[in-house]
Coordinates of C-alpha atoms in Angstrom, one line a residue:
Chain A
X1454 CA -192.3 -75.3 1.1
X1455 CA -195.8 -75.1 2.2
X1456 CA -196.4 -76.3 5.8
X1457 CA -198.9 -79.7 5.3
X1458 CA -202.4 -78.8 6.3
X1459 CA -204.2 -82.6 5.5
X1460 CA -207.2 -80.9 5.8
X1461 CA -206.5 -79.4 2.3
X1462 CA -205.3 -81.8 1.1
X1463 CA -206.6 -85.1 -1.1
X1464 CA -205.4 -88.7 0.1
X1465 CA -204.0 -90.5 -2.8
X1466 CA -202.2 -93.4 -1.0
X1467 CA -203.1 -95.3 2.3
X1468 CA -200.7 -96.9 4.0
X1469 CA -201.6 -100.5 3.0
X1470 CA -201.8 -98.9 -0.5
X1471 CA -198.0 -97.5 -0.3
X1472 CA -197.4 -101.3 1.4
X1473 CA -198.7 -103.3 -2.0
X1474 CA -197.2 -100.8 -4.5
X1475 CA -193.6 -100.7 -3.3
X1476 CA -193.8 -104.9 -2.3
X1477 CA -194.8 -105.0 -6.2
X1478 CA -192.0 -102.4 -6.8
X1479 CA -189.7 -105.2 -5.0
X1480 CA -191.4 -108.1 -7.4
X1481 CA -190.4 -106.3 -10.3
X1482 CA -186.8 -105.8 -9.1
X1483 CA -186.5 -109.1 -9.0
X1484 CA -188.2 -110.0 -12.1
X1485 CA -186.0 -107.5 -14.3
X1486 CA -182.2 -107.9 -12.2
X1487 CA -181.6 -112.1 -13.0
X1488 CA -178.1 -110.9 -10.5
X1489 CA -180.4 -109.7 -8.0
X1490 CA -176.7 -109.4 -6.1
X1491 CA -175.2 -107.1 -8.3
X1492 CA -178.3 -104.7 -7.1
X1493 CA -177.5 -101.6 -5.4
X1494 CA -180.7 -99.7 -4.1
X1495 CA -179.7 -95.6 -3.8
X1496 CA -182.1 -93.6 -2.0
X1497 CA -182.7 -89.8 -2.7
X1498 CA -183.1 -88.1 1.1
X1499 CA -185.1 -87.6 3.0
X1500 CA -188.0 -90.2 2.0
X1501 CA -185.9 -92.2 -1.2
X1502 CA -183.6 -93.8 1.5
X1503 CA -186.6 -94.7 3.1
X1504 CA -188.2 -96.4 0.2
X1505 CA -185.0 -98.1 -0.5
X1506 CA -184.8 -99.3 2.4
X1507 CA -188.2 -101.1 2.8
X1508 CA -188.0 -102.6 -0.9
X1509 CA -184.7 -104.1 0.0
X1510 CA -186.9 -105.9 3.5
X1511 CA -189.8 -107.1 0.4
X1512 CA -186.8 -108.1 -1.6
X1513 CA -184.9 -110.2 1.7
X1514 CA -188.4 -111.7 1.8
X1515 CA -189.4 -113.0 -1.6
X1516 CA -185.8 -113.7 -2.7
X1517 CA -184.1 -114.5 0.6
X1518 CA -181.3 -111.9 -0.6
X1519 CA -179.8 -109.2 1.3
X1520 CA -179.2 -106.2 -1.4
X1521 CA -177.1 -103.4 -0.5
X1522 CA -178.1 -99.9 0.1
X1523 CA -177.4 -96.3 -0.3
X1524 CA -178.2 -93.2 -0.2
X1525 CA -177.2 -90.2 -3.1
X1526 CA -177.9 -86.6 -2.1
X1527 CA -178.1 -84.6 -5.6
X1528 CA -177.9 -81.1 -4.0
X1529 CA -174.6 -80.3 -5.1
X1530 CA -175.2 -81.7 -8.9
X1531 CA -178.4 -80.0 -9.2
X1532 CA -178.4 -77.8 -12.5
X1533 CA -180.3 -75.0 -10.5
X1534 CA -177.5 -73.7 -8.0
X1535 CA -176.6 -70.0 -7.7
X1536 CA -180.7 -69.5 -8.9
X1537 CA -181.9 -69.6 -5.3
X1538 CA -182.7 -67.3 -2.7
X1539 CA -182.2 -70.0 0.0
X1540 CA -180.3 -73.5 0.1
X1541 CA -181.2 -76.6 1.4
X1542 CA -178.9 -78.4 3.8
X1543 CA -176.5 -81.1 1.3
X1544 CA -176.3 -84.6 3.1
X1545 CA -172.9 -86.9 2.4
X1546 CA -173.3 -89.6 -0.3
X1547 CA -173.1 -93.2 0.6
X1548 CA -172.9 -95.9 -2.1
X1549 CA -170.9 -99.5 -1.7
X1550 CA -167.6 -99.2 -4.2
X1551 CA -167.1 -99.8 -6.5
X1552 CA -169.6 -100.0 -8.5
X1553 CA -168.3 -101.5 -11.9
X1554 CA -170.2 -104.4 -13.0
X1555 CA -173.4 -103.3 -10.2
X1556 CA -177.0 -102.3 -11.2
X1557 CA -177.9 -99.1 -9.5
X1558 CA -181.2 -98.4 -8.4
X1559 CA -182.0 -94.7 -7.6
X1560 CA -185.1 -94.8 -5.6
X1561 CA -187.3 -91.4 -4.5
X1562 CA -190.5 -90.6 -3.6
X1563 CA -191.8 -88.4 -6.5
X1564 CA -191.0 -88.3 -10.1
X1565 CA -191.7 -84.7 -11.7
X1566 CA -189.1 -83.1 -13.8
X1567 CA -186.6 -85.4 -13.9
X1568 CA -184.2 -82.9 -12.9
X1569 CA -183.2 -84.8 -9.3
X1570 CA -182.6 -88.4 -11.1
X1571 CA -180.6 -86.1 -13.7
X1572 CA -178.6 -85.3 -10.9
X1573 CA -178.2 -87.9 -8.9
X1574 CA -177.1 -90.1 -12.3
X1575 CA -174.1 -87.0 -12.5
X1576 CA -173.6 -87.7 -8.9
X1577 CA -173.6 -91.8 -9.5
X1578 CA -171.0 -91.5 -12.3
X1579 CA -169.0 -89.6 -9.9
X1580 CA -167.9 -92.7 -8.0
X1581 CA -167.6 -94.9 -10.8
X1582 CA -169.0 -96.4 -13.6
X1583 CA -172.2 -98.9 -12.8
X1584 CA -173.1 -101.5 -15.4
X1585 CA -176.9 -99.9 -15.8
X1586 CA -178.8 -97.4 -13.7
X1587 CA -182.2 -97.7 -13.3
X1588 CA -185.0 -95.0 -11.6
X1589 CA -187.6 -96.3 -9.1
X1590 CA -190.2 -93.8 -7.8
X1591 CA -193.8 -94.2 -5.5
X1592 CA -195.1 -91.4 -7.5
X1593 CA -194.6 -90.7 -11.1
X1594 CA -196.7 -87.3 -11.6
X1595 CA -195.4 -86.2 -15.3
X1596 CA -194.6 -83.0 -16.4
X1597 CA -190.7 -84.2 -17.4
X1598 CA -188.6 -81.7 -18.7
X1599 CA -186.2 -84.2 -19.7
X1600 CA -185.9 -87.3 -21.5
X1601 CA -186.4 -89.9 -18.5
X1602 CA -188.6 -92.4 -17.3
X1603 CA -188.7 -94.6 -14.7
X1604 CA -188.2 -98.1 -14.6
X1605 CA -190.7 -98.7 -11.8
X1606 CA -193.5 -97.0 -10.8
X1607 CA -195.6 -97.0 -7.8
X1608 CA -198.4 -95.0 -9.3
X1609 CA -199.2 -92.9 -12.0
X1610 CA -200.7 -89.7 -11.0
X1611 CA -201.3 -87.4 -13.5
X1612 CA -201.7 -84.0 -11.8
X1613 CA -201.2 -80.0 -13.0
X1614 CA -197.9 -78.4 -12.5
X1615 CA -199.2 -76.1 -9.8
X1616 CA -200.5 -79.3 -7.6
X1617 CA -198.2 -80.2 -5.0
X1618 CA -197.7 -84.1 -3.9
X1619 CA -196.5 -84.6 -0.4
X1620 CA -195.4 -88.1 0.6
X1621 CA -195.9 -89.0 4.2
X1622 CA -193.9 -91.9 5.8
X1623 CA -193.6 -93.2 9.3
X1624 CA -189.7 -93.4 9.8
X1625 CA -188.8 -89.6 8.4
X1626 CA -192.7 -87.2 8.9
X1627 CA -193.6 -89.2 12.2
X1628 CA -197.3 -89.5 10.7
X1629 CA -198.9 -92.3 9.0
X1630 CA -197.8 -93.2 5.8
X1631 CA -199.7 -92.1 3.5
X1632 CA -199.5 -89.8 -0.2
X1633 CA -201.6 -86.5 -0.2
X1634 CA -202.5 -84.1 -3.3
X1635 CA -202.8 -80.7 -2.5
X1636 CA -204.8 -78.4 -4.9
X1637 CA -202.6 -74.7 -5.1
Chain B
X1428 CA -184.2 -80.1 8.9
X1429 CA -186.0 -77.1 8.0
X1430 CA -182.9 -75.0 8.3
X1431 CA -181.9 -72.7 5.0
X1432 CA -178.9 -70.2 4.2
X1433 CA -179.0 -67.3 3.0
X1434 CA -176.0 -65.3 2.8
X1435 CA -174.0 -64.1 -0.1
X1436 CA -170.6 -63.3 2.3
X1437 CA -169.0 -64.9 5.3
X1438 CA -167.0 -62.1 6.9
X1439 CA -166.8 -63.4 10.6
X1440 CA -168.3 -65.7 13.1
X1441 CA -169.4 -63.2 15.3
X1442 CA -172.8 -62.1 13.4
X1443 CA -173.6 -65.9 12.6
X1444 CA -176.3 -67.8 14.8
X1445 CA -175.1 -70.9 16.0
X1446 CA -177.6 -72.7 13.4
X1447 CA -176.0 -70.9 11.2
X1448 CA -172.5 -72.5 12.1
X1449 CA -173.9 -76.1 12.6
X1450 CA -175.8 -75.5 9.3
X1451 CA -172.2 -74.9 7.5
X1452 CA -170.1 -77.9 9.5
X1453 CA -173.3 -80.4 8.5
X1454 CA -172.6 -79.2 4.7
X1455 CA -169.0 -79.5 5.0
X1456 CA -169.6 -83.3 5.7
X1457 CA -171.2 -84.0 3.2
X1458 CA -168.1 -82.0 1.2
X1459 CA -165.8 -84.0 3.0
X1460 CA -167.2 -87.4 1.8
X1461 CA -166.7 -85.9 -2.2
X1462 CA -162.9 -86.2 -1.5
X1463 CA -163.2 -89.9 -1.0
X1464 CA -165.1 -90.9 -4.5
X1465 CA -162.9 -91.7 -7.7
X1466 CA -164.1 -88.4 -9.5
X1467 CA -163.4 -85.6 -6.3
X1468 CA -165.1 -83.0 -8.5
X1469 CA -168.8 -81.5 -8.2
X1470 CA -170.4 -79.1 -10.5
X1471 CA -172.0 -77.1 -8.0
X1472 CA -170.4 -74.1 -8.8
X1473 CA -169.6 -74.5 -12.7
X1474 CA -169.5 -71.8 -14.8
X1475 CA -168.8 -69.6 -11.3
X1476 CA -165.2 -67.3 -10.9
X1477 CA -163.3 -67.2 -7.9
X1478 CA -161.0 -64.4 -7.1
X1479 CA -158.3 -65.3 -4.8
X1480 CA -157.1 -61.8 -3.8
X1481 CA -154.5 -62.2 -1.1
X1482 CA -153.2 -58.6 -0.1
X1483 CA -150.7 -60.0 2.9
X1484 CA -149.2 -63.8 1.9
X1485 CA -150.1 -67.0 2.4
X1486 CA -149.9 -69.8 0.7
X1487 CA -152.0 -72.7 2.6
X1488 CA -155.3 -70.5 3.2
X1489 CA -154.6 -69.4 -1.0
X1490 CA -153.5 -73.0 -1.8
X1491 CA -156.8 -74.3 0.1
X1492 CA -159.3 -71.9 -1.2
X1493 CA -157.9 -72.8 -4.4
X1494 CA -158.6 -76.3 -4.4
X1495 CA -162.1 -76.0 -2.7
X1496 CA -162.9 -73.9 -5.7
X1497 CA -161.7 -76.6 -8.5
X1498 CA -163.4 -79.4 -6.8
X1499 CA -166.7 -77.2 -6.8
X1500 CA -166.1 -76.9 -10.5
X1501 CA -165.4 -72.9 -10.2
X1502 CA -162.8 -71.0 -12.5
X1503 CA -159.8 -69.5 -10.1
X1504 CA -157.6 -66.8 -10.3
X1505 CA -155.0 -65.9 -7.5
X1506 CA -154.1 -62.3 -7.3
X1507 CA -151.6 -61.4 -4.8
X1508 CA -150.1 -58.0 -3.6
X1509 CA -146.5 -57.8 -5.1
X1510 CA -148.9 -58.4 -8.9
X1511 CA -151.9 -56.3 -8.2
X1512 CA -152.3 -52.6 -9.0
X1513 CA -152.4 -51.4 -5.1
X1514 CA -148.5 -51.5 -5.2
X1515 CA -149.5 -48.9 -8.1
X1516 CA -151.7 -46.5 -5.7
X1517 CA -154.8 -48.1 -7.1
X1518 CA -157.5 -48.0 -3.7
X1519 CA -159.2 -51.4 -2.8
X1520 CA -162.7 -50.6 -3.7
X1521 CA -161.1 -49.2 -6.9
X1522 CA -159.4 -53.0 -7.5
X1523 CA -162.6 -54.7 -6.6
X1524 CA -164.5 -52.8 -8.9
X1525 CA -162.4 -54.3 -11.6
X1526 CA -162.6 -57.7 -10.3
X1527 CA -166.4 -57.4 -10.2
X1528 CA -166.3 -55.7 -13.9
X1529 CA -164.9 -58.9 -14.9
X1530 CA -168.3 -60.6 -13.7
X1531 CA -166.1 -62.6 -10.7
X1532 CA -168.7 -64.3 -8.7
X1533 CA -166.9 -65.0 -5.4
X1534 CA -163.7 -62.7 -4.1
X1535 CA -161.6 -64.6 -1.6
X1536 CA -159.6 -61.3 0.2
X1537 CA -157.0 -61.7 2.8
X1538 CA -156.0 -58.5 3.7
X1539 CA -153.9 -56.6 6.3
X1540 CA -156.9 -54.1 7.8
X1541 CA -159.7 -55.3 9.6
X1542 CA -162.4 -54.5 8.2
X1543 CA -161.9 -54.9 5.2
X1544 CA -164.0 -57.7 3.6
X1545 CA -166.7 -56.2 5.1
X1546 CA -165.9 -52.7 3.1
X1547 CA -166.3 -54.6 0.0
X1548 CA -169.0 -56.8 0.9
X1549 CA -171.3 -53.4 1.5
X1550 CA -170.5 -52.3 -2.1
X1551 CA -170.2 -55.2 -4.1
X1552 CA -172.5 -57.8 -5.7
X1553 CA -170.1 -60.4 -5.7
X1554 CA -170.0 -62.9 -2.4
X1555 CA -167.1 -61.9 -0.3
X1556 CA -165.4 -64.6 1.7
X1557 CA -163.1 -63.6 4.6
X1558 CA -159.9 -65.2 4.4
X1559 CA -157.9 -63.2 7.4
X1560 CA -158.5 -59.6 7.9
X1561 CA -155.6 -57.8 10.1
X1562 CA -156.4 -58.7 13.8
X1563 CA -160.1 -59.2 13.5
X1564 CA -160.9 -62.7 12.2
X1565 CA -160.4 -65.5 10.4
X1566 CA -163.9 -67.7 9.8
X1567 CA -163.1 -70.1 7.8
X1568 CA -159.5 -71.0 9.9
X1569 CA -162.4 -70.9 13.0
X1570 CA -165.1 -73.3 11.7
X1571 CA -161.8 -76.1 10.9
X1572 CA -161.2 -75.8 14.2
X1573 CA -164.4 -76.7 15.0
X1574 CA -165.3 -78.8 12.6
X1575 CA -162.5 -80.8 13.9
X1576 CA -163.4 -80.6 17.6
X1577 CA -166.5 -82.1 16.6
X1578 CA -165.4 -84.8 14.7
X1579 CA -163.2 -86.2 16.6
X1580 CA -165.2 -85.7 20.1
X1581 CA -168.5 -85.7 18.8
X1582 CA -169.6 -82.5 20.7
X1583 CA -168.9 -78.7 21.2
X1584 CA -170.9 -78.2 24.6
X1585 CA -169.4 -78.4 27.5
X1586 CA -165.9 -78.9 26.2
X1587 CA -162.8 -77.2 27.7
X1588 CA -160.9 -75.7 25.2
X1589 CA -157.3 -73.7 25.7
X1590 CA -156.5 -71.3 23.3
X1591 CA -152.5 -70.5 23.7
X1592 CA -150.1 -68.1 22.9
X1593 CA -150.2 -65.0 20.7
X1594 CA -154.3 -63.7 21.3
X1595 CA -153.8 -60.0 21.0
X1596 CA -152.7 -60.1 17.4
X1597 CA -154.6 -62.9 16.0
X1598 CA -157.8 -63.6 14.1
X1599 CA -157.8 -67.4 14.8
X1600 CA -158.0 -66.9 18.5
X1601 CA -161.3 -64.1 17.9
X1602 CA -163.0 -66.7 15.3
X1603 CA -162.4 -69.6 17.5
X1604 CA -163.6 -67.6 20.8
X1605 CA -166.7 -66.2 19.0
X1606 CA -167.6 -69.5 17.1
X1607 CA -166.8 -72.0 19.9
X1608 CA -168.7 -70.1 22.7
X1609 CA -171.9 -69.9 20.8
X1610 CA -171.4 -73.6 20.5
X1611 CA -170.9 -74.0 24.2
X1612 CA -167.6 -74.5 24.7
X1613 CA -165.9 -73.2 27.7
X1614 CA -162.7 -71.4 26.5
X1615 CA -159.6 -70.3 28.8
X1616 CA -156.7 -67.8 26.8
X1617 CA -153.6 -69.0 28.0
X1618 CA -150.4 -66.5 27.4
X1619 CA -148.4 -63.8 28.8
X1620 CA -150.1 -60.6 30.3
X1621 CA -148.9 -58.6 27.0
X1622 CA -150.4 -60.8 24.4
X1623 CA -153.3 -61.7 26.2
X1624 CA -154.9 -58.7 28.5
X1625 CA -157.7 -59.3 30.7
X1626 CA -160.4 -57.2 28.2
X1627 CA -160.8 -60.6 26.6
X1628 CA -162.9 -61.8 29.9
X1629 CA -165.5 -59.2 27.9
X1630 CA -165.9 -62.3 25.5
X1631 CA -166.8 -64.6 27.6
X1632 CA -164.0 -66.4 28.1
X1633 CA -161.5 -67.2 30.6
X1634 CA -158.1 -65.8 31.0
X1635 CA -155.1 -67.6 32.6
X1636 CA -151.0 -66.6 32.7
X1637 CA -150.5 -70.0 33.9
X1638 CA -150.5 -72.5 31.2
X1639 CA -149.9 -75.8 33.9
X1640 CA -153.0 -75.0 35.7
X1641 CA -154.8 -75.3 32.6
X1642 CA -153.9 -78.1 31.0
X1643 CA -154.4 -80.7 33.3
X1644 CA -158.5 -79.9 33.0
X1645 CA -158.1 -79.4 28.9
X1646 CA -160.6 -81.0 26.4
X1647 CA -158.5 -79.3 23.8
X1648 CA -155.3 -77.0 23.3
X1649 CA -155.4 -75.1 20.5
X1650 CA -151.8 -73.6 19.8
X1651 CA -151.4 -70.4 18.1
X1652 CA -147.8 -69.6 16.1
X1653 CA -145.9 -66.8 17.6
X1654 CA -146.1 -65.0 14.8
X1655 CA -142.2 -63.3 14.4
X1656 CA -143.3 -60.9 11.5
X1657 CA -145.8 -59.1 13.7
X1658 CA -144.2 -59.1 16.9
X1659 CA -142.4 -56.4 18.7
X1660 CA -139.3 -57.1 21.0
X1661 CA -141.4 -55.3 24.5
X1662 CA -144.4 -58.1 23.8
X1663 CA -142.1 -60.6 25.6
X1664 CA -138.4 -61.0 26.5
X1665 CA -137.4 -63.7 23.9
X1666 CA -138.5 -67.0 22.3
X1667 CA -136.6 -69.1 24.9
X1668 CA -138.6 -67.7 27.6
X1669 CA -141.7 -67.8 26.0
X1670 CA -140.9 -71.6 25.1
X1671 CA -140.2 -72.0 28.5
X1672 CA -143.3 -70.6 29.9
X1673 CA -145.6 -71.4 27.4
X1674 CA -144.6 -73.7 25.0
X1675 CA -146.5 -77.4 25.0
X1676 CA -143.2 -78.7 25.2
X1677 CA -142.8 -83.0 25.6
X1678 CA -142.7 -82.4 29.6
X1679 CA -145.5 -80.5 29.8
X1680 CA -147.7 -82.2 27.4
X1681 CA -147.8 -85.9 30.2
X1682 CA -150.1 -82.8 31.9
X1683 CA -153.0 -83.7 29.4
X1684 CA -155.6 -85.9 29.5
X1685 CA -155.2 -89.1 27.0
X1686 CA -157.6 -87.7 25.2
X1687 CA -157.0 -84.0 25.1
X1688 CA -156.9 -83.2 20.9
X1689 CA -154.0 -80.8 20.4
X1690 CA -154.4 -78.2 17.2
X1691 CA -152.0 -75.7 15.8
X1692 CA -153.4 -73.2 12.8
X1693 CA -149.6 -73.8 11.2
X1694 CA -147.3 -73.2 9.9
X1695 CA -146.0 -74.4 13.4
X1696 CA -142.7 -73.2 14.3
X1697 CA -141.0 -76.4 15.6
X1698 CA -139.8 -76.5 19.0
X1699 CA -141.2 -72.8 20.0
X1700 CA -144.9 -73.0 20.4
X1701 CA -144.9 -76.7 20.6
X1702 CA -142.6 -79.4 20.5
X1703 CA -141.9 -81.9 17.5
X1704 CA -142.6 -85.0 19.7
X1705 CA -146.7 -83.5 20.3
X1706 CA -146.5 -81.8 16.9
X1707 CA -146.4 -85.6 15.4
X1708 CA -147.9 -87.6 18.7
X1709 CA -150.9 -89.2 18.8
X1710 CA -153.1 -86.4 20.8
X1711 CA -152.3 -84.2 17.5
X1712 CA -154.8 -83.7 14.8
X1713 CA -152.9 -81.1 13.1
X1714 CA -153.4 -82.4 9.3
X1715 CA -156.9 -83.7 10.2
X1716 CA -157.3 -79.6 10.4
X1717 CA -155.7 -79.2 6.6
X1718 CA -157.7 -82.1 5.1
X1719 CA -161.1 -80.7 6.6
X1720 CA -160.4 -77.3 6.2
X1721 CA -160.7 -78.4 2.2
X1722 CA -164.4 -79.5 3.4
X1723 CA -165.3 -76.1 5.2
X1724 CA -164.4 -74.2 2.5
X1725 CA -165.6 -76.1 -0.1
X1726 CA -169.3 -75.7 1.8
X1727 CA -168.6 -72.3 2.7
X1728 CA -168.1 -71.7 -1.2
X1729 CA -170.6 -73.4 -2.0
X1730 CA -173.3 -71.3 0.3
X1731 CA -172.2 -68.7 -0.4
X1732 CA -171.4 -68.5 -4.0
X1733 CA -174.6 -70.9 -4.8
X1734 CA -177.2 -68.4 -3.6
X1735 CA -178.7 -65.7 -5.9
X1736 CA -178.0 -62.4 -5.9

């Protein structure tokens, strides 16, 4: 990982534009899910739990409703294991059980491959069966390399594959929020 | 957060940083937590082969390995000394050769000489995992240990920790010593002048023939088994005396503090090392070091066995 020089790098997102996408993001939520209740909103560490956690303040807002949280770490469902030099520390899974009958939201900061909501679907299923998952990201940048999409997007950013798109939020950098592009 | 691993074998605790250590208890939380959901299987390691290759016996370490592996998705085999070719004159490097020929990703080795995991480690692609070599250490039996100290008091730093009994002969005690003080811990060796000689001080540690004196100050007392198969009659005089001087018998355990955790490796020889009232009191976490020794070795597989090579 390439140490973030913001001289570099591009702004893409503000912080009152990462503010209106993901309150829209929240809108939609509650548009689509008529049991807003049965919503469960699973962030992707570091920055996913984040997310998840301030589109469940928008939602306690507009819908007066206090959704539950959660957090699923994909590193040990990742279909990339045992093809790295180095690995990244694996954080514990949280998710309120069980989750039949539940709509589960896995929220994360970038949407690329699709590879990480690949995984963190295997690692869903792994603690039950959820009536429906859905995939909420800030950034949807393309290149998939699998058939997903997401169900909400914050922005589409078309970008090339050797660009690199850092998200920047209070709570987990310590820096404004903010979305930079960074040209390899 | 930046922290990475890197290592294909775990052969002792003495050439890892403490990063390094912390790095591997933080994984094997998040390992622990995969026991609690409906489905306790991961495919981090699918498609991988474990080699169990136990050369002296043992059937908890085997039987723990063993279940790591299926719940990281790996394909086992158990290979113990009465069925492997060494009771034929075959060498170990000459077995291990085989085992690798077969493409196994991860040996598990428990073996008599020290040493040994490391000889195999220098000459084969294959991770090597530790699991008890002769006197010298026992990683994976060490980071439980403290992976249980630090769940249950939060911290490693600063904690008093006695380490009783049988120290000459036993890898536990060296893991535990050389894990625990990088952590922090202050550690005190508690046992008779035979099984626990004042070299140890070398270590860093503490050395006492007096186990009242210690207790009373004790954060934790870590028994070890008085291990009958290994011992010779001029270590001590006899059991009886040795429970009598050492043993954390019901009378001696109102010494602790309320809190004091008390650990034993097992299998724990009832009524020798420790009594069967603090064996199943409240102070003991003795299963709470079976259940998360599952954890550490799943993460320890998984680090180890998920890295290229």
């Amino acid at each position: 990982m390439k140490d973030t020089k913001h001289n570099d790098g591009v702004p893409i997102m503000d912080a009152e534009a990462i503010w209106r996408a993901l309150r829209r993001i929240a809108h939609e939520i509650i548009e689509q899910n008529a049991d807003l209740k049965s919503v469960v909103l699973a962030g992707i560490p570091l920055r996913g739990v984040e997310i998840a956690r301030r589109l469940s303040e928008f939602i306690r807002e507009v819908a007066k409703i206090d959704i539950e949280t959660g957090t699923i770490d994909v590193a040990m469902h990742r279909d990339d294991v045992g093809t790295r030099a180095e690995l990244p520390m694996v954080h514990a899974s949280k998710l309120p059980l069980p989750l039949e009958g539940r709509t589960v939201i896995i929220v994360d900061d970038v949407l690329f491959t699709g590879r990480t909501a690949r995984a963190a679907m295997d690692a869903i299923s792994s603690f039950g069966r959820p009536a429906r998952i859905q995939l909420a990201a800030l950034i949807d940048r393309g290149h998939r390399e699998l058939p997903i999409r997401a169900d909400y997007v914050g922005k589409n950013l078309p970008t090339a594959t050797r660009e690199q798109i850092q998200v920047r939020l209070k709570e987990t950098d310590n820096e404004a929020d903010a979305v930079w592009l960074f040209k390899e | 957060m930046t922290a990475r691993w890197n290592r294909k074998d775990l052969l002792g605790l003495r050439e890892l940083s403490a990063e390094e250590i912390n790095f591997i208890l933080e994984t094997a939380d998040a390992f622990k937590q995969v026991g609690t959901r409906e489905i306790k299987k991961v495919p981090a390691l699918r498609g991988k082969t474990l080699i169990n290759f136990f050369v002296e016996p043992s059937t908890r370490t085997r039987t723990s390995f063993e279940l790591a592996a299926f719940r990281l998705s790996a394909d086992v085999i158990n290979i113990s000394a009465s069925t492997s070719s060494l009771t034929k004159g075959e060498t170990l490097k000459d077995t291990a050769r085989n085992l690798e020929a077969l493409h196994a990703d991860i040996l598990v080795l428990r073996h008599s000489s020290a040493g040994a995991p490391q000889f195999l480690a220098q000459r084969l692609k294959s991770s090597v995992i530790n699991a008890g070599d002769g006197a010298h250490e026992h990683p994976t039996q060490g980071l439980l240990d403290i992976y249980t100290i630090r769940e249950k008091r939060g911290k490693i730093a600063g904690l008093k920790v006695a380490i009783v009994g049988d120290i000459l002969f036993s890898r536990v005690a060296r893991s535990n010593i050389f894990g625990l003080t990088k952590l922090g811990a202050k550690i005190t060796l508690v046992g008779p002048s035979t099984l626990v000689p004042r070299e140890f001080e070398k270590l860093g540690v503490t050395v006492s023939h007096q186990i009242d004196n210690v207790l009373p100050d004790a954060d934790v007392v870590n028994l070890l088994r008085i291990q009958h198969e290994r011992q010779r009659k001029e270590y001590f005089p006899g059991i009886g005396e040795y429970t009598t001087l050492f043993g954390l018998t019901k009378e001696r355990a109102k010494l602790l503090k309320s809190d004091c955790l008390v650990m034993h490796p097992g299998p724990i020889n009832r009524g020798v090392e420790i009594d069967s009232e603090v064996a199943d009191g409240l102070q003991s976490v003795i299963l709470d070091q079976v259940t998360n020794g599952l954890a550490v070795r799943m993460a320890v597989l998984y680090l180890c066995g998920g890295i290229a090579t």
